[in-house]
Short mmCIF file of N, CA and C in Angstrom, two decimals:
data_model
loop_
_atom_site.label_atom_id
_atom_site.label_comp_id
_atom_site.label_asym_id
_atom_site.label_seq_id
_atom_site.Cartn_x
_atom_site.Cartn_y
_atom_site.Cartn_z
N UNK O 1 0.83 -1.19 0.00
CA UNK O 1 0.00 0.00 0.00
C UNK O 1 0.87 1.24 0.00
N UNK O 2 0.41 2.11 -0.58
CA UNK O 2 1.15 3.57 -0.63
C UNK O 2 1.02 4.25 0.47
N UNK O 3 1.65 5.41 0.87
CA UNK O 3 1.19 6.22 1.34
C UNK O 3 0.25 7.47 1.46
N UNK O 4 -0.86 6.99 1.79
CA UNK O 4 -1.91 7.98 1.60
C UNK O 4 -2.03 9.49 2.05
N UNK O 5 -1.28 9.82 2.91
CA UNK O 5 -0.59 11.36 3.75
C UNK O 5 -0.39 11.79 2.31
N UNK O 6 1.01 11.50 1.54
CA UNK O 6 1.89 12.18 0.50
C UNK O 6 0.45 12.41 -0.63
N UNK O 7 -0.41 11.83 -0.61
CA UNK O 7 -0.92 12.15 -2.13
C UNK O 7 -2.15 13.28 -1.27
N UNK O 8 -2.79 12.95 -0.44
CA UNK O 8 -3.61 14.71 -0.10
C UNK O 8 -2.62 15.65 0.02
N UNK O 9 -0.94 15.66 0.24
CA UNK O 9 -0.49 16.94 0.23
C UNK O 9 -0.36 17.30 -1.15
N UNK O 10 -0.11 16.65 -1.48
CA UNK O 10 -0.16 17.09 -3.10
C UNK O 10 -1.23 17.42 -3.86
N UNK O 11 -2.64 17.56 -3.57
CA UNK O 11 -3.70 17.54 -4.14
C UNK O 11 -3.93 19.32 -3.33
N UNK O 12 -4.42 19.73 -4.87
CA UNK O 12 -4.68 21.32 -4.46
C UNK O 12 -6.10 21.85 -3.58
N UNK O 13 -5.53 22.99 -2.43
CA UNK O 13 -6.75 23.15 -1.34
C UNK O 13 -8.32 23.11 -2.26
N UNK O 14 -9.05 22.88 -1.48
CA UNK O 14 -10.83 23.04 -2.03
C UNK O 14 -11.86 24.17 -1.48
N UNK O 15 -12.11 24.75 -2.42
CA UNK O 15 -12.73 26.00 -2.15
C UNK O 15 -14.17 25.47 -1.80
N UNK O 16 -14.62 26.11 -1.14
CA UNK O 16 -15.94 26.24 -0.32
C UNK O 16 -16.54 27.15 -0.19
N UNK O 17 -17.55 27.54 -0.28
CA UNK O 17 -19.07 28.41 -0.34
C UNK O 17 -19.89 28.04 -0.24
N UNK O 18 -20.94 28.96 0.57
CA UNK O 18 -22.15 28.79 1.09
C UNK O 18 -23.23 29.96 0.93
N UNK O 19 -24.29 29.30 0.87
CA UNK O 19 -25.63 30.43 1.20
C UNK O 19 -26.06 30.32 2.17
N UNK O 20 -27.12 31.11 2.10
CA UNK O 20 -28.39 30.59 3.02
C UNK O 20 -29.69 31.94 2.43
N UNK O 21 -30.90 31.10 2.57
CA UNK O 21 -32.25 31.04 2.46
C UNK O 21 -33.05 31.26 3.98
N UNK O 22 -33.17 32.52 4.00
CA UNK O 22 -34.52 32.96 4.78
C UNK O 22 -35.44 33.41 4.65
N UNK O 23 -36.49 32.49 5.37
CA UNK O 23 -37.68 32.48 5.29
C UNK O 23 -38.43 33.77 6.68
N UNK O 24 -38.64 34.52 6.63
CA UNK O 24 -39.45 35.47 7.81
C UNK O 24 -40.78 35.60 7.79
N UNK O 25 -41.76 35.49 9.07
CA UNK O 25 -43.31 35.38 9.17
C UNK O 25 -43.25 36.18 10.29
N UNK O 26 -44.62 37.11 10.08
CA UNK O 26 -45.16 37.61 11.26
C UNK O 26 -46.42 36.76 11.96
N UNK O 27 -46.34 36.54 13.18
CA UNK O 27 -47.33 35.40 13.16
C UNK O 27 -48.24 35.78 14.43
N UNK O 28 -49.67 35.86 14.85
CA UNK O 28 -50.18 36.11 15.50
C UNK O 28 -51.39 35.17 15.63
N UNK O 29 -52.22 35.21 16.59
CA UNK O 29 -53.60 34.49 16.78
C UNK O 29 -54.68 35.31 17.24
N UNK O 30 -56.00 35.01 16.34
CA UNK O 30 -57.01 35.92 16.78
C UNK O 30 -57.91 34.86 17.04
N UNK O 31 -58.69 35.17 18.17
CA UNK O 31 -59.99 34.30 18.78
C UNK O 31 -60.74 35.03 18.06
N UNK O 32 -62.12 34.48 17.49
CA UNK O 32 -63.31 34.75 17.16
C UNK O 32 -64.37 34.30 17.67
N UNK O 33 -65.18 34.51 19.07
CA UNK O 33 -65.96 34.12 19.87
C UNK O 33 -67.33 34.41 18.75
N UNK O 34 -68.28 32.93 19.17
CA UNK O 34 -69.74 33.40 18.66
C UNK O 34 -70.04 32.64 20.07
N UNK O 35 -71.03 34.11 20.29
CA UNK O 35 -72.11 33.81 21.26
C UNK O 35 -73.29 33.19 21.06
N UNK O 36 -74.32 32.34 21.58
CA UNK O 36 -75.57 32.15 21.42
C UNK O 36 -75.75 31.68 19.64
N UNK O 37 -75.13 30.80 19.65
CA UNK O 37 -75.19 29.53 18.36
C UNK O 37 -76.17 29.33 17.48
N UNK O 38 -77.07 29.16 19.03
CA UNK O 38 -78.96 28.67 18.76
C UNK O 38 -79.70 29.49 17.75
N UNK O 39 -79.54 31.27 18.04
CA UNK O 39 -79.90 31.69 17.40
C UNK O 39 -79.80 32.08 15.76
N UNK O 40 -78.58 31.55 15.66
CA UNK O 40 -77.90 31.63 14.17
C UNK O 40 -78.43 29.81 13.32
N UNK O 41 -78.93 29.38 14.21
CA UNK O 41 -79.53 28.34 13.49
C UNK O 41 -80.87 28.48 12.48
N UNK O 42 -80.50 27.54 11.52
CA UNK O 42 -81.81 27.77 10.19
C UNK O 42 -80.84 28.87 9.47
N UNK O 43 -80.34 29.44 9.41
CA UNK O 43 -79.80 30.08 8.58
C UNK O 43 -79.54 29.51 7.54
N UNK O 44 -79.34 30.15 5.85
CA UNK O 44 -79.36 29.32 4.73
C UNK O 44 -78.17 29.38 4.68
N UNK O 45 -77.21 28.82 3.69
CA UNK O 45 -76.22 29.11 3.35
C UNK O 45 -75.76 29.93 2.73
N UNK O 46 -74.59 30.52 2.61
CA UNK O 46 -73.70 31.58 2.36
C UNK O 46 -74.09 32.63 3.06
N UNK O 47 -74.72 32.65 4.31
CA UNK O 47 -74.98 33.91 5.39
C UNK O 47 -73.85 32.97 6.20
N UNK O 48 -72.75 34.62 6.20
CA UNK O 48 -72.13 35.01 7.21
C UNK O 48 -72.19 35.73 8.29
N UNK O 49 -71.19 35.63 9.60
CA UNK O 49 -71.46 36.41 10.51
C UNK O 49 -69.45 36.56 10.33
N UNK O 50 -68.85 37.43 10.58
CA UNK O 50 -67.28 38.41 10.46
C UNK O 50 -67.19 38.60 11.69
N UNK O 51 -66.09 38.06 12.16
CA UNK O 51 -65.11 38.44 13.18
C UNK O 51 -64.60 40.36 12.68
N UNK O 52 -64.21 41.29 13.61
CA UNK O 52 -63.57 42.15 13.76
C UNK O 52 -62.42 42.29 13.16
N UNK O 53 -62.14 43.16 12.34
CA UNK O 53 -60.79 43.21 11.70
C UNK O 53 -59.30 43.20 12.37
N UNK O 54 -58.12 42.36 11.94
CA UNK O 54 -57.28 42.24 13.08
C UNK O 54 -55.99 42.32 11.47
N UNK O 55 -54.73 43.12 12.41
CA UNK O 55 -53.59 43.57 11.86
C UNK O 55 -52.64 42.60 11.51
N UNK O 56 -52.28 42.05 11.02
CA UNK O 56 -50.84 40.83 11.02
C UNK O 56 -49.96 41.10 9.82
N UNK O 57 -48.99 41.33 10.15
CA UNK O 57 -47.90 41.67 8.82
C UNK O 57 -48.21 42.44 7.80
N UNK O 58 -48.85 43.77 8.76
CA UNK O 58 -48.76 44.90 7.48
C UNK O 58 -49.85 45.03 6.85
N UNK O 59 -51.17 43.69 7.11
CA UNK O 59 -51.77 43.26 6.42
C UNK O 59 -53.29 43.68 7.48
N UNK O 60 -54.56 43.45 7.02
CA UNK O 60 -55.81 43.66 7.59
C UNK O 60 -56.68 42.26 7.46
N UNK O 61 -56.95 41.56 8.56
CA UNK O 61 -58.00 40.06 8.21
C UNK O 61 -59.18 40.08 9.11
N UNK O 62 -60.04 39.31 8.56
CA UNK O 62 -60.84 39.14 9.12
C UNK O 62 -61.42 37.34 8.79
N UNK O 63 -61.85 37.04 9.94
CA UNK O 63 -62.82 35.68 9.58
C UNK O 63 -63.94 35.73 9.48
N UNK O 64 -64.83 34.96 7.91
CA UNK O 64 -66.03 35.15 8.06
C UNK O 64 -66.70 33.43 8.28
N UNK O 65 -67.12 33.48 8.94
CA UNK O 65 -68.00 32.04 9.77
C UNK O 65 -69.19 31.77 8.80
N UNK O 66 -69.67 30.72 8.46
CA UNK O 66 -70.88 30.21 8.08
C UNK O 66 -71.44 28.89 8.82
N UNK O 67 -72.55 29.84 9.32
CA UNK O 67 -72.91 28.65 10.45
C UNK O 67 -73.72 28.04 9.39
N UNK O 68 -75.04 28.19 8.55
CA UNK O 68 -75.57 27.19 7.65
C UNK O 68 -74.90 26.70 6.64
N UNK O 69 -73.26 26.81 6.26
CA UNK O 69 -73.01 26.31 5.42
C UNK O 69 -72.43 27.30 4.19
N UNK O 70 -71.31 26.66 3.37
CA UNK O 70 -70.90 26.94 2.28
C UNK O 70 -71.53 26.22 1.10
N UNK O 71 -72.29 27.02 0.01
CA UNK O 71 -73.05 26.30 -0.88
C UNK O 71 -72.26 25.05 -1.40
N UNK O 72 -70.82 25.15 -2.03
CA UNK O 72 -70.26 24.34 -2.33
C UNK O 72 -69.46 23.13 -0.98
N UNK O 73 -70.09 23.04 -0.05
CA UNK O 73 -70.09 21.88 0.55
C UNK O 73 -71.05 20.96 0.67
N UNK O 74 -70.99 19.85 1.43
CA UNK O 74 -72.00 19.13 1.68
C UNK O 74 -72.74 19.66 2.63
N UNK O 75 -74.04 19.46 2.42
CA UNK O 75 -75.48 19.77 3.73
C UNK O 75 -75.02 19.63 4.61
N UNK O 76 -75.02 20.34 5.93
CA UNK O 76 -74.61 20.07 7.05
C UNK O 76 -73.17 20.24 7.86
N UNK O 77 -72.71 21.26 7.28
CA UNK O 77 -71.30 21.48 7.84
C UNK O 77 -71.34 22.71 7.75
N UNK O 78 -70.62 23.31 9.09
CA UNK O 78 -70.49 25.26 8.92
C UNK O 78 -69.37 25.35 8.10
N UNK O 79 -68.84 26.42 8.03
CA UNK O 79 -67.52 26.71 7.24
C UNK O 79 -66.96 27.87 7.80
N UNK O 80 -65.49 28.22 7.46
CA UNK O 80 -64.94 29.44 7.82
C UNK O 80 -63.86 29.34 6.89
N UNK O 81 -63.65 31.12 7.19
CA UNK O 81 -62.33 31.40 5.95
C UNK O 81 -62.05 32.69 6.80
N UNK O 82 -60.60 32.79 6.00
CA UNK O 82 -59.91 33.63 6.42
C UNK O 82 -59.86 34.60 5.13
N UNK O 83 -59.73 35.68 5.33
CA UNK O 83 -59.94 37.05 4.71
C UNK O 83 -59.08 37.94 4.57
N UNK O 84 -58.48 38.29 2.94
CA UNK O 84 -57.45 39.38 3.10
C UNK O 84 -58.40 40.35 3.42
N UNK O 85 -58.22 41.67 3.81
CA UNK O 85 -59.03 42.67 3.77
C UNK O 85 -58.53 44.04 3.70
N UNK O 86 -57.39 44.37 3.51
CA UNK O 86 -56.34 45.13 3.04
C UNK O 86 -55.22 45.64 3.45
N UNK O 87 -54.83 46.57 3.58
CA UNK O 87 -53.74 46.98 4.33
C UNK O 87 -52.92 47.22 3.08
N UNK O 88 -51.15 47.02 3.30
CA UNK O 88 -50.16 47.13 2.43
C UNK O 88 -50.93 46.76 1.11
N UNK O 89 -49.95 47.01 0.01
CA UNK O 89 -50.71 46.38 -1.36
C UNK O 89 -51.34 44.80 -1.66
N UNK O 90 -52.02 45.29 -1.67
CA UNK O 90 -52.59 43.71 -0.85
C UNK O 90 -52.81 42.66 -2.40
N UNK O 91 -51.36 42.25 -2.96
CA UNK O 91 -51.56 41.28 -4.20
C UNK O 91 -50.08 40.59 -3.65
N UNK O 92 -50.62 39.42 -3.45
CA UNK O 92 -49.43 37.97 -3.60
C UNK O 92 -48.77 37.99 -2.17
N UNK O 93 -49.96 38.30 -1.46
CA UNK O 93 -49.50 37.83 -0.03
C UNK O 93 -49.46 36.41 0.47
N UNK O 94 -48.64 35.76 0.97
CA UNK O 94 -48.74 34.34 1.17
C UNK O 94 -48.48 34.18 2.90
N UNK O 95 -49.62 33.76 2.77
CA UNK O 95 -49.98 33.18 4.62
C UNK O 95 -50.03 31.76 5.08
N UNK O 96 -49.55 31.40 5.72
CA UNK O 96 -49.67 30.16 6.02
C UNK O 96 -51.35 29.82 7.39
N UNK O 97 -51.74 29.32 8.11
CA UNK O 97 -52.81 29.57 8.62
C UNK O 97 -53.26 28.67 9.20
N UNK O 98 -54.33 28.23 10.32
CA UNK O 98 -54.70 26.88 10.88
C UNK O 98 -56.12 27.80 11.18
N UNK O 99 -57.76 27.20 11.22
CA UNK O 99 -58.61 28.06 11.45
C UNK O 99 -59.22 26.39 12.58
N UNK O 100 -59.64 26.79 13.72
CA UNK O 100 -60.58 25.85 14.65
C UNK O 100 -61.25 26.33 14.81
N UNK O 101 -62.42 25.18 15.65
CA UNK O 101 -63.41 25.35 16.49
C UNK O 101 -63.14 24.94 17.89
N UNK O 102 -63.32 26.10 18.49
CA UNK O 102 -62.50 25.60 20.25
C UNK O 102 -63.55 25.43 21.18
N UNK O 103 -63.73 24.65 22.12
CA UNK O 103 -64.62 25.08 23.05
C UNK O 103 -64.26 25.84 24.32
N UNK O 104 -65.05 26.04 24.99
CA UNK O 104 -64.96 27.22 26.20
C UNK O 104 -63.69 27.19 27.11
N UNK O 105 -63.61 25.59 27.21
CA UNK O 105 -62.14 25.27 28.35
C UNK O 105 -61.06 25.88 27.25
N UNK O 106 -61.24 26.20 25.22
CA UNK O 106 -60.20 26.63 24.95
C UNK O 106 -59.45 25.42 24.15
N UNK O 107 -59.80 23.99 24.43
CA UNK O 107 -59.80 22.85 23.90
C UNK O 107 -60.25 23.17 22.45
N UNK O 108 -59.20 22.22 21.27
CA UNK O 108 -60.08 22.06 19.85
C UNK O 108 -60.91 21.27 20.20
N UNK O 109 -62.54 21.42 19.36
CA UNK O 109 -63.63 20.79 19.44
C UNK O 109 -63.31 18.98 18.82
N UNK O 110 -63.55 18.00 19.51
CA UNK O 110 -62.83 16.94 18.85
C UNK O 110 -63.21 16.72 17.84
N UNK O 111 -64.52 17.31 16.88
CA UNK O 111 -65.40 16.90 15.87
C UNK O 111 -65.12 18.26 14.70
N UNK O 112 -64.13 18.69 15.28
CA UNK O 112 -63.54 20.37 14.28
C UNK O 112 -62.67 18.95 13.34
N UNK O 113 -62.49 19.66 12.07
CA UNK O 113 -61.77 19.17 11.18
C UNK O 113 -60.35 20.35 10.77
N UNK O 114 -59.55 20.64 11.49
CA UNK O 114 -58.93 22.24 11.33
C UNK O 114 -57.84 21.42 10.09
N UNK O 115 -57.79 22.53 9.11
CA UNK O 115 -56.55 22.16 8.03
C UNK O 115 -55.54 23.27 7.97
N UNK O 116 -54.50 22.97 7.77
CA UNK O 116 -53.07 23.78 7.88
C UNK O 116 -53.31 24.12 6.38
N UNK O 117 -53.19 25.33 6.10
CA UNK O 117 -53.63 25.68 4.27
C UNK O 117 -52.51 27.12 4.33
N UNK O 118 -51.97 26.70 3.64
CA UNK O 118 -50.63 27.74 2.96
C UNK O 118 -51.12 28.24 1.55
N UNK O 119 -51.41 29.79 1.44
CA UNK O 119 -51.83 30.17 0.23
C UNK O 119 -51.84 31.68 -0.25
N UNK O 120 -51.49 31.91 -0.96
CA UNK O 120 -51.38 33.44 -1.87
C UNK O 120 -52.44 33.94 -1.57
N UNK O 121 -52.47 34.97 -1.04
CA UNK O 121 -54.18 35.93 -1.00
C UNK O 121 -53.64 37.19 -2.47
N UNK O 122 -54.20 36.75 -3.85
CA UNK O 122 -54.08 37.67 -4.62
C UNK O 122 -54.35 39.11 -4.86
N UNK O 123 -55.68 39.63 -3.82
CA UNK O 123 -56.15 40.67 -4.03
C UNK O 123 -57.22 40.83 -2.84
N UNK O 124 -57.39 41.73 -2.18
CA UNK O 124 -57.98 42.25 -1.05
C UNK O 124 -59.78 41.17 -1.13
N UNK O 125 -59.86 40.92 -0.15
CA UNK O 125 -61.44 40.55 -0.28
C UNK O 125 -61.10 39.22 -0.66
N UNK O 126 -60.25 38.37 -0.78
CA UNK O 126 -59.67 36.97 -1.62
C UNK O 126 -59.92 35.99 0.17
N UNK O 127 -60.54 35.04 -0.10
CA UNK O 127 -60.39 34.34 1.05
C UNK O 127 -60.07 32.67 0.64
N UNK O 128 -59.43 32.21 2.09
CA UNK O 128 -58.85 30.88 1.71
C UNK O 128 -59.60 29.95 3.22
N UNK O 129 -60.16 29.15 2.92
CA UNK O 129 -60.81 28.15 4.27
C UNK O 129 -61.39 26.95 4.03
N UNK O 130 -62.05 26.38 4.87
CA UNK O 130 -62.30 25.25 5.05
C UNK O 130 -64.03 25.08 5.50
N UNK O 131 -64.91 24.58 4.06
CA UNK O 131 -66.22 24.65 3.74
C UNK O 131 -66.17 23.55 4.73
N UNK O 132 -65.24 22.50 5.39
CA UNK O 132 -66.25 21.33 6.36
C UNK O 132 -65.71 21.75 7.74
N UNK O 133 -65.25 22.64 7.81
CA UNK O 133 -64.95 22.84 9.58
C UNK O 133 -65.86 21.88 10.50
N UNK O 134 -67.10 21.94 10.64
CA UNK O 134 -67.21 21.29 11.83
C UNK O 134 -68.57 20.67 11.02
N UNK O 135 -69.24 19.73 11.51
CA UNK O 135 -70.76 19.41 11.45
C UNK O 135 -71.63 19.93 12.10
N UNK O 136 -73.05 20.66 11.65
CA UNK O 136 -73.22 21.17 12.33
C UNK O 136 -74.14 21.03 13.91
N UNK O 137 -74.10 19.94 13.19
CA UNK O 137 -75.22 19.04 14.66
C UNK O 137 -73.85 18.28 15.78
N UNK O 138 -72.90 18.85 15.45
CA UNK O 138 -71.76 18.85 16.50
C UNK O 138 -71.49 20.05 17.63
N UNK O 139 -72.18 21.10 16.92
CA UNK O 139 -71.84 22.28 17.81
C UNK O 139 -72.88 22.39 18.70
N UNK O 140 -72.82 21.68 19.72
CA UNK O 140 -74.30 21.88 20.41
C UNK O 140 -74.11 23.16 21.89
N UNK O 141 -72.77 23.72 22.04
CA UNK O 141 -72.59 24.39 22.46
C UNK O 141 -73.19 25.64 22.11
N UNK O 142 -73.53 26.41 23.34
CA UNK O 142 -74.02 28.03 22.48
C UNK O 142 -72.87 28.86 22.39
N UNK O 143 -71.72 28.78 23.33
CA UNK O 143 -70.54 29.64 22.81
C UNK O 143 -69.52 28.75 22.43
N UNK O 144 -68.88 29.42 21.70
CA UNK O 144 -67.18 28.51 21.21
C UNK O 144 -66.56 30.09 20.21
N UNK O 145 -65.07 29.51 20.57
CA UNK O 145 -64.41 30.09 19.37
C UNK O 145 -63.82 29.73 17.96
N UNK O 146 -63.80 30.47 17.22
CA UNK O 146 -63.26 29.74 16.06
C UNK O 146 -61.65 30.72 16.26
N UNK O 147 -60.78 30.00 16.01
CA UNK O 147 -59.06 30.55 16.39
C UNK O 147 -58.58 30.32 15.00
N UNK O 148 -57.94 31.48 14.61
CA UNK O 148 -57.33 31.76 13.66
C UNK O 148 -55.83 31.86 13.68
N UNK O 149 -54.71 30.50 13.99
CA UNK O 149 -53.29 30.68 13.88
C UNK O 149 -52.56 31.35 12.89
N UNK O 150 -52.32 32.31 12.46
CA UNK O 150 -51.81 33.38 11.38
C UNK O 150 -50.42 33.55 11.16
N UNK O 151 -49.72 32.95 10.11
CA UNK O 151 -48.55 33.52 9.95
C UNK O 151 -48.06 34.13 8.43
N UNK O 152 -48.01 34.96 8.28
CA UNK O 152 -47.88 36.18 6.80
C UNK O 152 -46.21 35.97 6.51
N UNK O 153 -46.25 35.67 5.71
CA UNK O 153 -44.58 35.26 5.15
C UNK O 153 -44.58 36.39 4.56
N UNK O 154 -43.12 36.90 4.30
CA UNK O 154 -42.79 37.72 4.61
C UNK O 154 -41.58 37.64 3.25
N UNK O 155 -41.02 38.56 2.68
CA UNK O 155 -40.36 38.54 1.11
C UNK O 155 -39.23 37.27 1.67
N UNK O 156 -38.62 36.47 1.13
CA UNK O 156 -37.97 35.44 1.62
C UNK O 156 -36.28 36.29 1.09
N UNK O 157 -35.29 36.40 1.58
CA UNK O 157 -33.84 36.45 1.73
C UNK O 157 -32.86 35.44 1.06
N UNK O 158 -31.95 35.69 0.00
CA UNK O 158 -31.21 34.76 -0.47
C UNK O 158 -29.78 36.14 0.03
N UNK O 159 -29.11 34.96 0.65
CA UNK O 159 -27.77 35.69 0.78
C UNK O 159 -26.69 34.59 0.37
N UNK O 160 -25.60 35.24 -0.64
CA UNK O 160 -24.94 34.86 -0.55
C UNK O 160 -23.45 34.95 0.28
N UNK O 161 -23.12 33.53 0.90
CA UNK O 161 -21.88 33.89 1.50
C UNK O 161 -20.01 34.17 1.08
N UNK O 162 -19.10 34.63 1.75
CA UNK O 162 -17.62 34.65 0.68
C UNK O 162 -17.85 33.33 1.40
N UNK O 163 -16.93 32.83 -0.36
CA UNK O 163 -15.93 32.17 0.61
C UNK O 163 -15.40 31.08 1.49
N UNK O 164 -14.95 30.44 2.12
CA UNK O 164 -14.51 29.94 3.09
C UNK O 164 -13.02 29.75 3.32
#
């Protein structure tokens, strides 16, 4: 066998470089309490009831709730979405997001279906959610919240590094 020492000294140094990729989110949570359930029952579908407008990354949202339903779901399920609603220039914002149904202790409802939905809000008034959130002969509670986990991504960072 040779000597393996003598042939890496002889082999010329190796240059090295690196990046890196950042990703930045502003991320916040808004509760959306509905009181008194009962009374929003029989409602047809596509009647909403809107959470209060809330600030996150520059940006303006709101949640709008459908307790009878999103036409394009099946009979019997409320729905909710999340809402650009303006603020900064409000084209090609990308949010990442989780929307529940909580009950009072603050617990997800075990019969909530919550989906993690990452998506471009193109233009103010653009909403992104989930037509089966809950069933509605599940909510037999008169109060609960629906919680909106919010995080607004943010222009992403390519740096390059010298060197090594």
């Amino acid at each position: 066998m040779g000597n393996t020492s003598s042939s890496w000294a002889k082999r010329p140094p190796v240059s090295t470089t690196s990046s890196v990729f950042t990703t930045e989110a502003t991320t916040a949570v808004h509760n959306f309490v509905v009181k008194n359930y009962s009374l929003l029952d029989g409602v047809g579908a596509d009647v909403c009831v809107t959470s209060s407008t809330f600030s996150v990354g520059g940006y303006d949202w709101c949640i709008n709730f459908f307790p009878g339903g999103d036409a394009r779901a099946p009979a019997g399920y409320a729905a909710a979405f999340l809402h650009l609603c303006g603020g900064a220039p409000a084209t090609g914002v990308m949010a990442k997001f989780t929307l529940s149904v909580r009950k009072q202790d603050g617990k997800v409802h075990r019969d909530c279906s919550p989906l993690i939905i990452t998506g471009t809000f193109e233009s103010a008034a653009m909403g992104w959610g989930n037509v089966r959130i809950i069933k509605k002969s599940k909510l037999r509670e008169d109060c609960f919240t629906i919680r909106c986990d919010l995080a607004v991504i943010q222009n992403p960072i390519q740096e390059e590094m010298l060197p090594n």
